[in-house]
Amino acid sequence: MRFASLKLNVLAAAALMAATGSVWAQPATPPTASPSAPLRELGKPEEDFSLDVSAYQVDGLSDASAARLAAITAPFTGKGRHYEDLVNATAAVTLYMQRELGYYVGFAYLPEQQAKDGSVHIAVLEGRLDQIQLNWPDDVPVRREVVESYLAALKPGEVIRVKDLERVVFLVNDLQGARTRFEIGEGREPGTASLVVTPTAEARVSGRGELDSLGSRYTGVGRLSGGMTVLSPTGRGDAISVNALSSFSGDLAFAGASYVSPVGTSGWRLGAAVSKVRYRLDKDEFPSNLNGTVVAASGFGLYPLGRSRNLNVFSLLSYENKRFDDRESGLSYRKHSDDVQAGLLGDFRDNLFNGAVNTYELSWLQGRIRFDAADVSSTGLNDTFGKANLGYSRLQNLVSNRLQFYARYQGQIATTTLDATERFAIGGPTVVRAYAPGEAAADTGHVVTAELRFLPPESWFGRVAHELMFSTFYDWGHAKTGPNAGLPATRSVLSGYGLGVVWERPADVALRLNLAWRASGEPLSDGGTHQPRANAVVTKNF
């Protein structure tokens, strides 16, 4: 998910005013300007004054509640009020406009006036959209009319609101192939603003190569993978991706392709993917020559219920068909499954304890599995199953640009005993890192991670310091399986701790390494007893 560069000129509010000056009013005279021109701003008097204020009258705010405005300005009424009280009342109205009404550049100001009957007038410039200026370069792969169709949601003459503007900004920047900058400028009329939109082309084709040690000992620990993405091949902001992976031993191979495209201008994205996995387990460990293939095809739809800088909520609906062909001692065992998944996912930001970024995921998967040549009842499995997948993470800023705390939960809750292909493993490089991939695979599982991250100062490593991160972590997982085919339910608890380092040069090269030691729970899946377990990934982007 990419974040747009949204710049608000700090002078934009002043530009909206477009007033001819600020002076302290003597007894007011009728204005000579046209009715649409803003009133002249009241400047700070050379000498202090005192007046009795019974109420504030807010002019020009179309969406306001009179009762709410009265409550906001009430603390600044009463006898013997000074200029600062009037300014504070005006600031309170501006805050109300921005926080409660969601105005992006609108503000209140104190106009020249003559106090009458204890009533003080506060004027408002709502900040309406004057025009959209699209600066279009020739090399952008996204078609101009596609971007214009998104911008059409912002209507000239309407108040510029945070939620409306941010949604358009982020939806435009979700288009693959262009990064688009939005800036607020002065409008042609007082009290209006212009929106300046400037796209910049991204690389049409990008690639990635990766070397890691995250594989299983049965199919090969060392793996090599790569991928290529073509951005906006049809000019719609769509993308085609292909990926491949192979273990060094050749016992595991994966290939896949996907396509995703925006549909309409409300934020819908539709996509499809196909993949194939071929595996062969180590012959020394499995003399029966256990091998097989998995072919999967899926389609999905993604819709942003909320799209903004501080809150993103996406709804997801997907369908997947998987076909398994497992072979052992010359015999073939086939099965296939159909899954439908619906869920919500996204992120949000808050200011608690110096600020944090949170991500979340909640989905329900309903599936059906069929064995081509077996009685399902003999396996102890139901032909239909359901499971919930949950996820939450929080990256908490402890000391700005120096120390962070990362916490994550991920889990699965199943309603019945699952086939091995649908289980959740609590051991592996992305869960409890001190254990082999696939350790303690279960119907229901929960994993919690706590990680302290340190960003070193430049005085330690020079400019490279900005690319480094050191961490210490603790992982804990709980798994429950069964009962299955007359066997009792089993439970597993795994935990581990370790150290990690990340070196990442954006859009170029990255190295991720962690060393993890077991704290509780014996490894069973691969029989490995060595410590620490090293998980390493080297990535090169092209």
Coordinates of C-alpha atoms in Angstrom, one line a residue:
M1 CA 0.0 0.0 0.0
R2 CA 1.6 3.4 -1.1
F3 CA 1.1 6.7 0.6
A4 CA 0.6 9.9 -1.4
S5 CA 2.7 13.0 -1.1
L6 CA 0.0 15.5 0.0
K7 CA 1.5 19.0 0.4
L8 CA -0.5 21.9 2.0
N9 CA 1.3 25.2 1.6
V10 CA 1.4 26.8 5.0
L11 CA 0.4 30.1 3.3
A12 CA -2.7 28.5 1.7
A13 CA -5.0 29.7 4.4
A14 CA -3.6 33.2 4.0
A15 CA -4.1 32.9 0.3
L16 CA -7.7 32.0 0.8
M17 CA -8.2 35.2 2.7
A18 CA -7.0 37.4 -0.2
A19 CA -7.9 40.4 1.9
T20 CA -6.5 43.9 1.4
G21 CA -5.0 44.4 4.8
S22 CA -5.6 44.3 8.5
V23 CA -6.5 47.3 10.5
W24 CA -8.2 48.0 13.8
A25 CA -11.6 49.4 13.1
Q26 CA -12.8 52.7 14.2
P27 CA -16.6 52.9 14.0
A28 CA -17.4 50.7 11.0
T29 CA -18.6 52.1 7.7
P30 CA -20.6 50.1 5.2
P31 CA -18.3 48.0 2.9
T32 CA -17.9 49.2 -0.6
A33 CA -16.7 45.8 -1.9
S34 CA -18.9 43.4 -3.8
P35 CA -21.0 41.0 -1.6
S36 CA -18.7 38.1 -2.5
A37 CA -15.5 39.8 -1.3
P38 CA -14.4 38.8 2.3
L39 CA -14.5 41.4 5.0
R40 CA -11.3 43.0 6.0
E41 CA -9.6 41.3 9.0
L42 CA -9.5 43.0 12.3
G43 CA -5.9 43.7 13.4
K44 CA -4.6 43.8 16.9
P45 CA -5.2 47.3 18.4
E46 CA -2.3 49.5 19.5
E47 CA -4.1 49.9 22.8
D48 CA -5.9 47.3 24.8
F49 CA -9.6 47.5 25.1
S50 CA -12.4 45.9 27.1
L51 CA -15.9 45.1 26.1
D52 CA -18.9 43.0 27.2
V53 CA -19.6 40.1 24.9
S54 CA -23.0 38.4 25.1
A55 CA -22.6 36.2 22.1
Y56 CA -20.7 35.5 18.9
Q57 CA -22.3 35.5 15.5
V58 CA -20.6 33.2 13.0
D59 CA -21.2 34.3 9.4
G60 CA -20.6 32.2 6.3
L61 CA -20.5 28.7 7.7
S62 CA -23.1 26.7 5.9
D63 CA -22.8 23.3 7.7
A64 CA -22.6 24.6 11.2
S65 CA -25.0 23.9 14.1
A66 CA -26.0 27.1 15.8
A67 CA -26.1 25.3 19.2
R68 CA -22.7 23.8 18.7
L69 CA -21.2 27.2 17.7
A70 CA -22.8 28.8 20.8
A71 CA -21.2 26.1 23.0
I72 CA -17.8 26.5 21.4
T73 CA -17.7 30.3 21.9
A74 CA -19.4 30.4 25.2
P75 CA -16.2 30.4 27.3
F76 CA -15.2 33.6 25.6
T77 CA -18.3 35.6 26.5
G78 CA -19.0 37.8 29.5
K79 CA -18.0 41.2 30.8
G80 CA -14.6 42.8 30.3
R81 CA -13.4 40.7 27.4
H82 CA -10.2 41.7 25.6
Y83 CA -8.9 41.3 22.1
E84 CA -7.2 38.0 23.0
D85 CA -10.6 36.5 24.0
L86 CA -12.0 37.4 20.5
V87 CA -9.0 35.8 18.8
N88 CA -9.4 32.7 21.0
A89 CA -13.1 32.4 20.1
T90 CA -12.2 32.7 16.4
A91 CA -9.5 30.0 16.8
A92 CA -12.1 27.7 18.5
V93 CA -14.4 28.1 15.4
T94 CA -11.5 27.2 13.1
L95 CA -10.7 24.1 15.1
Y96 CA -14.4 23.1 15.0
M97 CA -14.4 23.6 11.2
Q98 CA -11.3 21.4 10.7
R99 CA -11.8 18.7 13.3
E100 CA -15.6 18.2 13.4
L101 CA -16.7 19.4 10.0
G102 CA -13.6 18.1 8.2
Y103 CA -12.8 21.3 6.3
Y104 CA -9.4 21.1 4.7
V105 CA -8.3 24.7 4.3
G106 CA -11.3 26.6 5.6
F107 CA -10.8 28.9 8.6
A108 CA -12.5 31.6 10.7
Y109 CA -11.2 35.2 11.2
L110 CA -12.2 38.3 13.0
P111 CA -13.5 41.0 10.6
E112 CA -13.6 44.7 11.1
Q113 CA -16.8 45.6 13.0
Q114 CA -18.6 47.7 15.5
A115 CA -19.7 45.8 18.5
K116 CA -23.5 46.2 18.9
D117 CA -25.7 44.8 21.6
G118 CA -22.7 42.7 22.9
S119 CA -22.6 40.6 19.7
V120 CA -19.3 40.0 18.0
H121 CA -19.2 38.7 14.4
I122 CA -16.8 36.0 13.3
A123 CA -16.4 35.6 9.5
V124 CA -15.6 32.3 7.8
L125 CA -13.9 31.4 4.6
E126 CA -14.9 27.8 3.9
G127 CA -12.2 27.1 1.4
R128 CA -14.1 26.0 -1.7
L129 CA -12.5 24.4 -4.7
D130 CA -11.9 26.8 -7.6
Q131 CA -10.3 24.5 -10.2
I132 CA -8.1 21.4 -10.7
Q133 CA -4.9 22.0 -12.6
L134 CA -3.5 18.7 -14.0
N135 CA 0.1 18.9 -15.0
W136 CA 0.5 15.9 -17.3
P137 CA 3.9 14.6 -18.4
D138 CA 4.3 12.6 -21.6
D139 CA 6.0 9.5 -20.1
V140 CA 3.3 8.4 -17.6
P141 CA 2.0 4.9 -18.5
V142 CA -1.4 5.6 -17.0
R143 CA -3.8 7.2 -19.4
R144 CA -4.7 10.8 -18.6
E145 CA -8.5 10.2 -18.8
V146 CA -8.2 7.5 -16.1
V147 CA -6.7 10.0 -13.6
E148 CA -9.2 12.7 -14.7
S149 CA -12.1 10.3 -14.0
Y150 CA -10.9 10.0 -10.4
L151 CA -10.4 13.8 -10.0
A152 CA -14.0 14.3 -11.2
A153 CA -15.2 13.3 -7.8
L154 CA -14.0 16.7 -6.6
K155 CA -16.5 19.4 -7.8
P156 CA -15.5 23.0 -8.3
G157 CA -17.5 25.2 -6.0
E158 CA -17.8 22.6 -3.2
V159 CA -16.1 22.9 0.1
I160 CA -12.7 21.1 0.2
R161 CA -13.1 18.4 2.9
V162 CA -10.4 16.2 4.3
K163 CA -12.1 12.9 3.8
D164 CA -13.1 13.7 0.2
L165 CA -9.7 15.0 -0.8
E166 CA -7.7 12.3 0.9
R167 CA -9.8 9.5 -0.7
V168 CA -9.2 10.9 -4.2
V169 CA -5.5 11.4 -3.4
F170 CA -4.9 7.9 -2.2
L171 CA -7.1 6.2 -4.9
V172 CA -5.2 8.0 -7.6
N173 CA -1.9 6.9 -6.0
D174 CA -3.2 3.4 -5.9
L175 CA -3.0 3.4 -9.7
Q176 CA 0.0 1.3 -10.7
G177 CA 2.6 3.2 -12.9
A178 CA 2.4 6.7 -11.5
R179 CA 3.1 8.6 -8.3
T180 CA 1.0 11.7 -8.1
R181 CA 1.6 14.8 -6.1
F182 CA -1.2 17.0 -4.9
E183 CA -0.7 20.6 -3.8
I184 CA -3.1 23.3 -2.6
G185 CA -2.7 26.7 -4.3
E186 CA -4.4 30.1 -4.3
G187 CA -7.8 30.2 -6.1
R188 CA -8.8 32.8 -8.7
E189 CA -11.5 34.2 -6.3
P190 CA -11.2 35.1 -2.6
G191 CA -12.0 32.3 -0.3
T192 CA -11.2 29.6 -2.9
A193 CA -8.3 27.2 -3.5
S194 CA -6.9 25.5 -6.6
L195 CA -5.7 21.8 -6.6
V196 CA -2.5 21.2 -8.5
V197 CA -2.1 17.6 -9.6
T198 CA 1.3 16.4 -10.9
P199 CA 1.9 12.7 -11.8
T200 CA 5.4 11.3 -12.1
A201 CA 6.0 8.1 -14.0
E202 CA 7.2 4.9 -12.2
A203 CA 9.4 2.3 -13.9
R204 CA 7.2 0.4 -16.3
V205 CA 8.9 -2.9 -15.5
S206 CA 10.5 -3.9 -12.2
G207 CA 12.1 -7.0 -10.9
R208 CA 13.3 -8.7 -7.8
G209 CA 15.7 -11.5 -7.0
E210 CA 15.9 -13.2 -3.6
L211 CA 18.1 -15.7 -1.8
D212 CA 16.9 -17.1 1.6
S213 CA 17.4 -19.9 4.1
L214 CA 13.7 -20.2 5.0
G215 CA 13.0 -23.6 3.5
S216 CA 12.3 -26.9 5.1
R217 CA 15.1 -29.5 5.5
Y218 CA 12.9 -32.0 3.7
T219 CA 12.6 -29.9 0.5
G220 CA 15.7 -27.7 0.8
V221 CA 16.7 -25.0 3.3
G222 CA 18.3 -22.7 0.7
R223 CA 16.0 -21.2 -1.9
L224 CA 16.3 -18.8 -4.8
S225 CA 13.3 -16.8 -6.0
G226 CA 12.5 -13.9 -8.3
G227 CA 9.7 -11.9 -9.7
M228 CA 8.8 -9.3 -12.3
T229 CA 6.0 -6.8 -12.4
V230 CA 4.7 -4.8 -15.4
L231 CA 2.9 -1.7 -14.3
S232 CA -0.2 -0.4 -16.2
P233 CA 0.2 -2.6 -19.3
T234 CA -3.2 -1.4 -20.5
G235 CA -2.9 2.2 -19.3
R236 CA -5.6 1.6 -16.6
G237 CA -3.3 1.6 -13.6
D238 CA -3.3 -2.2 -13.6
A239 CA -0.4 -4.6 -13.0
I240 CA 0.8 -8.1 -14.1
S241 CA 3.2 -10.0 -11.9
V242 CA 5.0 -13.3 -12.3
N243 CA 7.0 -15.1 -9.6
A244 CA 9.0 -18.2 -9.3
L245 CA 10.9 -20.0 -6.5
S246 CA 13.1 -23.1 -6.3
S247 CA 15.1 -24.7 -3.5
F248 CA 18.8 -25.4 -4.2
S249 CA 18.1 -29.1 -4.0
G250 CA 15.4 -28.8 -6.7
D251 CA 12.9 -30.6 -4.4
L252 CA 10.6 -27.6 -4.2
A253 CA 9.5 -25.4 -7.1
F254 CA 6.9 -22.7 -7.4
A255 CA 5.6 -20.6 -10.2
G256 CA 2.7 -18.1 -10.3
A257 CA 1.2 -15.2 -12.1
S258 CA -1.4 -12.6 -11.1
Y259 CA -3.3 -9.7 -12.6
V260 CA -5.1 -6.8 -10.8
S261 CA -6.9 -3.9 -12.2
P262 CA -9.0 -1.0 -10.9
V263 CA -12.7 -1.1 -11.9
G264 CA -14.6 2.2 -12.0
T265 CA -13.5 5.2 -10.0
S266 CA -14.8 4.3 -6.5
G267 CA -11.8 2.2 -5.6
W268 CA -12.8 -1.3 -6.6
R269 CA -9.9 -3.6 -7.6
L270 CA -10.5 -7.0 -9.2
G271 CA -7.8 -9.6 -9.6
A272 CA -6.9 -13.2 -10.5
A273 CA -4.0 -15.5 -9.8
V274 CA -2.8 -18.9 -10.8
S275 CA 0.1 -20.9 -9.3
K276 CA 1.7 -24.4 -9.3
V277 CA 3.8 -26.0 -6.6
R278 CA 5.9 -29.2 -7.2
Y279 CA 7.5 -30.9 -4.2
R280 CA 9.6 -34.0 -3.5
L281 CA 10.5 -34.9 0.1
D282 CA 14.0 -36.0 0.9
K283 CA 14.5 -39.6 -0.1
D284 CA 16.7 -40.4 2.9
E285 CA 13.9 -39.4 5.3
F286 CA 11.1 -40.7 3.1
P287 CA 12.2 -43.8 1.1
S288 CA 8.7 -44.2 -0.3
N289 CA 9.4 -41.3 -2.7
L290 CA 6.7 -38.9 -1.4
N291 CA 6.1 -36.2 -4.0
G292 CA 3.3 -34.2 -5.5
T293 CA 1.9 -31.1 -7.1
V294 CA -0.6 -28.3 -6.1
V295 CA -2.3 -26.2 -8.7
A296 CA -4.3 -23.2 -7.5
A297 CA -6.5 -20.6 -9.2
S298 CA -8.2 -17.7 -7.5
G299 CA -10.1 -14.5 -8.0
F300 CA -10.7 -11.6 -5.7
G301 CA -12.3 -8.2 -5.2
L302 CA -11.0 -5.5 -3.0
Y303 CA -13.0 -2.3 -2.0
P304 CA -11.8 0.6 0.2
L305 CA -14.5 1.3 2.7
G306 CA -12.3 4.1 4.0
R307 CA -9.1 5.5 2.4
S308 CA -7.2 8.2 4.1
R309 CA -3.9 9.2 5.7
N310 CA -4.8 8.0 9.2
L311 CA -7.4 5.2 8.6
N312 CA -7.7 2.6 5.8
V313 CA -10.4 -0.1 5.8
F314 CA -10.6 -2.6 2.9
S315 CA -13.2 -5.2 2.3
L316 CA -12.1 -8.4 0.6
L317 CA -14.0 -11.2 -1.1
S318 CA -12.1 -14.1 -2.8
Y319 CA -12.6 -17.5 -4.2
E320 CA -9.9 -20.2 -4.6
N321 CA -9.8 -23.6 -6.1
K322 CA -6.9 -25.9 -5.2
R323 CA -6.1 -29.3 -6.7
F324 CA -3.6 -31.7 -4.9
D325 CA -1.9 -34.7 -6.4
D326 CA 0.2 -36.5 -3.8
R327 CA 2.2 -39.6 -4.8
E328 CA 3.8 -42.2 -2.7
S329 CA 5.3 -45.6 -3.7
G330 CA 3.8 -45.2 -7.1
L331 CA 0.3 -44.6 -5.9
S332 CA -1.6 -41.3 -6.4
Y333 CA -3.9 -39.6 -3.9
R334 CA -5.9 -36.7 -5.3
K335 CA -8.1 -34.2 -3.6
H336 CA -9.4 -30.7 -4.4
S337 CA -10.9 -27.9 -2.4
D338 CA -13.0 -24.8 -3.0
D339 CA -12.7 -21.8 -0.6
V340 CA -14.7 -18.6 -0.3
Q341 CA -13.2 -15.9 2.0
A342 CA -14.6 -12.6 3.1
G343 CA -12.9 -10.2 5.4
L344 CA -11.7 -6.7 6.4
L345 CA -8.1 -5.5 6.6
G346 CA -6.3 -2.2 6.8
D347 CA -4.3 0.1 9.0
F348 CA -4.7 3.2 11.2
R349 CA -2.5 5.7 13.0
D350 CA -2.8 7.2 16.4
N351 CA -0.9 9.6 18.6
L352 CA -0.8 7.5 21.8
F353 CA 2.7 7.6 23.4
N354 CA 4.5 9.5 20.6
G355 CA 2.4 7.9 17.9
A356 CA 2.0 4.4 16.3
V357 CA 1.0 2.6 13.1
N358 CA -1.4 -0.3 13.5
T359 CA -2.4 -3.0 11.0
Y360 CA -5.3 -5.4 11.3
E361 CA -6.9 -8.3 9.5
L362 CA -10.1 -10.3 10.1
S363 CA -11.5 -12.8 7.7
W364 CA -13.7 -15.9 7.5
L365 CA -13.0 -18.7 5.1
Q366 CA -15.6 -21.3 4.3
G367 CA -14.4 -24.3 2.3
R368 CA -15.2 -27.7 1.0
I369 CA -12.6 -30.5 0.4
R370 CA -13.2 -33.7 -1.6
F371 CA -11.0 -36.8 -1.9
D372 CA -11.2 -38.3 -5.3
A373 CA -10.6 -41.9 -4.2
A374 CA -11.3 -42.0 -0.4
D375 CA -14.1 -42.1 2.0
V376 CA -14.0 -38.8 3.9
S377 CA -15.3 -40.3 7.0
S378 CA -12.2 -42.6 7.2
T379 CA -10.0 -39.5 7.4
G380 CA -11.8 -38.1 10.4
L381 CA -12.5 -34.9 8.4
N382 CA -15.7 -33.2 7.5
D383 CA -16.0 -32.3 3.8
T384 CA -16.9 -28.8 4.7
F385 CA -14.9 -26.6 7.1
G386 CA -14.7 -23.0 8.3
K387 CA -12.0 -21.0 9.9
A388 CA -11.3 -17.4 11.0
N389 CA -8.0 -15.8 10.4
L390 CA -7.0 -12.9 12.7
G391 CA -4.1 -10.5 12.7
Y392 CA -3.0 -7.3 14.4
S393 CA 0.3 -5.4 14.7
R394 CA 1.4 -2.2 16.3
L395 CA 4.6 -0.3 15.6
Q396 CA 5.0 2.1 18.6
N397 CA 7.4 5.0 18.5
L398 CA 9.2 5.2 21.8
V399 CA 12.1 7.6 21.1
S400 CA 11.7 9.5 17.8
N401 CA 13.9 8.2 15.0
R402 CA 15.8 6.0 17.5
L403 CA 13.7 3.4 19.4
Q404 CA 10.5 1.5 18.4
F405 CA 8.4 -1.3 19.9
Y406 CA 6.7 -3.7 17.6
A407 CA 4.0 -6.1 18.7
R408 CA 2.1 -8.6 16.6
Y409 CA -0.7 -11.2 16.9
Q410 CA -1.7 -13.7 14.2
G411 CA -3.9 -16.6 14.6
Q412 CA -6.4 -19.1 13.2
I413 CA -9.6 -20.5 14.8
A414 CA -11.2 -23.5 13.1
T415 CA -14.7 -24.9 13.7
T416 CA -13.7 -28.5 12.9
T417 CA -10.7 -30.7 12.3
L418 CA -8.9 -29.5 9.2
D419 CA -7.0 -31.2 6.4
A420 CA -3.2 -30.7 6.7
T421 CA -3.2 -28.2 3.9
E422 CA -5.5 -25.8 5.8
R423 CA -3.7 -25.9 9.1
F424 CA -1.9 -23.0 10.8
A425 CA 1.8 -23.7 11.8
I426 CA 3.1 -21.8 14.8
G427 CA 6.7 -22.5 14.1
G428 CA 8.7 -21.0 11.2
P429 CA 10.5 -17.8 10.0
T430 CA 7.4 -15.6 10.2
V431 CA 6.0 -17.0 13.4
V432 CA 8.0 -18.5 16.3
R433 CA 11.4 -18.1 14.6
A434 CA 13.4 -20.5 16.7
Y435 CA 11.6 -23.5 14.9
A436 CA 11.6 -25.0 11.5
P437 CA 8.9 -24.1 8.9
G438 CA 5.7 -26.0 9.5
E439 CA 6.4 -26.8 13.2
A440 CA 3.3 -27.6 15.3
A441 CA 0.8 -27.2 12.4
A442 CA -2.7 -27.2 14.0
D443 CA -6.4 -26.5 13.4
T444 CA -6.3 -23.6 15.8
G445 CA -3.2 -21.6 16.6
H446 CA -2.1 -18.3 18.1
V447 CA 1.2 -16.5 17.8
V448 CA 2.3 -13.4 19.7
T449 CA 5.5 -11.5 18.9
A450 CA 7.2 -8.6 20.9
E451 CA 10.1 -6.9 19.4
L452 CA 12.3 -3.9 20.4
R453 CA 13.9 -2.1 17.4
F454 CA 16.8 0.3 17.5
L455 CA 17.7 2.7 14.7
P456 CA 21.4 3.7 15.2
P457 CA 22.6 7.3 15.0
E458 CA 24.6 8.5 12.0
S459 CA 27.7 8.9 14.2
W460 CA 27.9 5.1 14.5
F461 CA 27.9 4.1 10.9
G462 CA 27.8 7.3 8.8
R463 CA 25.1 7.5 6.2
V464 CA 24.5 3.8 6.3
A465 CA 23.0 4.2 9.7
H466 CA 19.8 5.4 8.1
E467 CA 19.5 2.0 6.4
L468 CA 20.1 -0.1 9.5
M469 CA 17.8 -1.5 12.2
F470 CA 18.8 -3.8 15.1
S471 CA 16.2 -5.7 17.1
T472 CA 15.7 -8.2 19.9
F473 CA 12.5 -10.2 20.0
Y474 CA 10.4 -12.8 21.8
D475 CA 7.9 -15.1 20.1
W476 CA 5.2 -17.3 21.7
G477 CA 2.8 -19.7 20.1
H478 CA 0.0 -22.0 21.1
A479 CA -1.5 -24.7 18.8
K480 CA -4.4 -27.1 19.2
T481 CA -5.3 -30.0 16.9
G482 CA -8.1 -32.6 16.7
P483 CA -9.5 -34.8 17.8
N484 CA -9.0 -36.6 14.5
A485 CA -10.1 -40.1 13.4
G486 CA -10.4 -41.4 17.0
L487 CA -7.1 -39.7 18.2
P488 CA -7.3 -37.3 21.1
A489 CA -6.7 -33.6 20.8
T490 CA -3.2 -32.4 21.0
R491 CA -1.7 -29.1 22.2
S492 CA 1.7 -27.5 21.6
V493 CA 3.3 -24.5 23.1
L494 CA 6.5 -23.0 21.5
S495 CA 8.5 -20.0 22.4
G496 CA 11.8 -18.5 21.4
Y497 CA 13.9 -15.3 21.6
G498 CA 16.6 -13.8 19.5
L499 CA 18.4 -11.0 17.8
G500 CA 17.9 -9.5 14.4
V501 CA 19.4 -7.0 12.0
V502 CA 18.0 -5.4 8.8
W503 CA 20.0 -3.4 6.2
E504 CA 17.8 -2.0 3.6
R505 CA 18.6 0.5 0.8
P506 CA 15.2 1.5 -0.6
A507 CA 14.5 0.2 -4.1
D508 CA 17.9 -1.4 -4.3
V509 CA 19.1 -4.1 -1.9
A510 CA 18.1 -5.5 1.5
L511 CA 19.5 -8.0 4.0
R512 CA 17.4 -9.5 6.8
L513 CA 19.0 -11.8 9.3
N514 CA 17.8 -13.1 12.7
L515 CA 19.2 -15.7 15.1
A516 CA 16.6 -17.4 17.3
W517 CA 17.0 -19.7 20.4
R518 CA 14.3 -22.0 21.7
A519 CA 12.8 -21.1 25.1
S520 CA 10.2 -23.8 25.5
G521 CA 8.9 -26.7 23.3
E522 CA 10.8 -29.4 21.6
P523 CA 11.2 -29.5 17.8
L524 CA 9.4 -32.4 16.3
S525 CA 8.8 -31.7 12.6
D526 CA 12.4 -31.8 11.3
G527 CA 14.3 -33.4 14.2
G528 CA 16.8 -30.5 14.2
T529 CA 18.3 -29.7 17.6
H530 CA 20.9 -27.1 16.6
Q531 CA 20.8 -23.6 18.1
P532 CA 20.5 -20.8 17.2
R533 CA 18.3 -21.1 14.1
A534 CA 19.4 -18.6 11.5
N535 CA 16.8 -17.1 9.1
A536 CA 18.4 -15.0 6.4
V537 CA 17.0 -13.2 3.3
V538 CA 18.9 -11.2 0.7
T539 CA 16.9 -9.2 -1.8
K540 CA 18.0 -7.3 -4.9
N541 CA 15.5 -5.1 -6.7
F542 CA 16.0 -4.2 -10.4

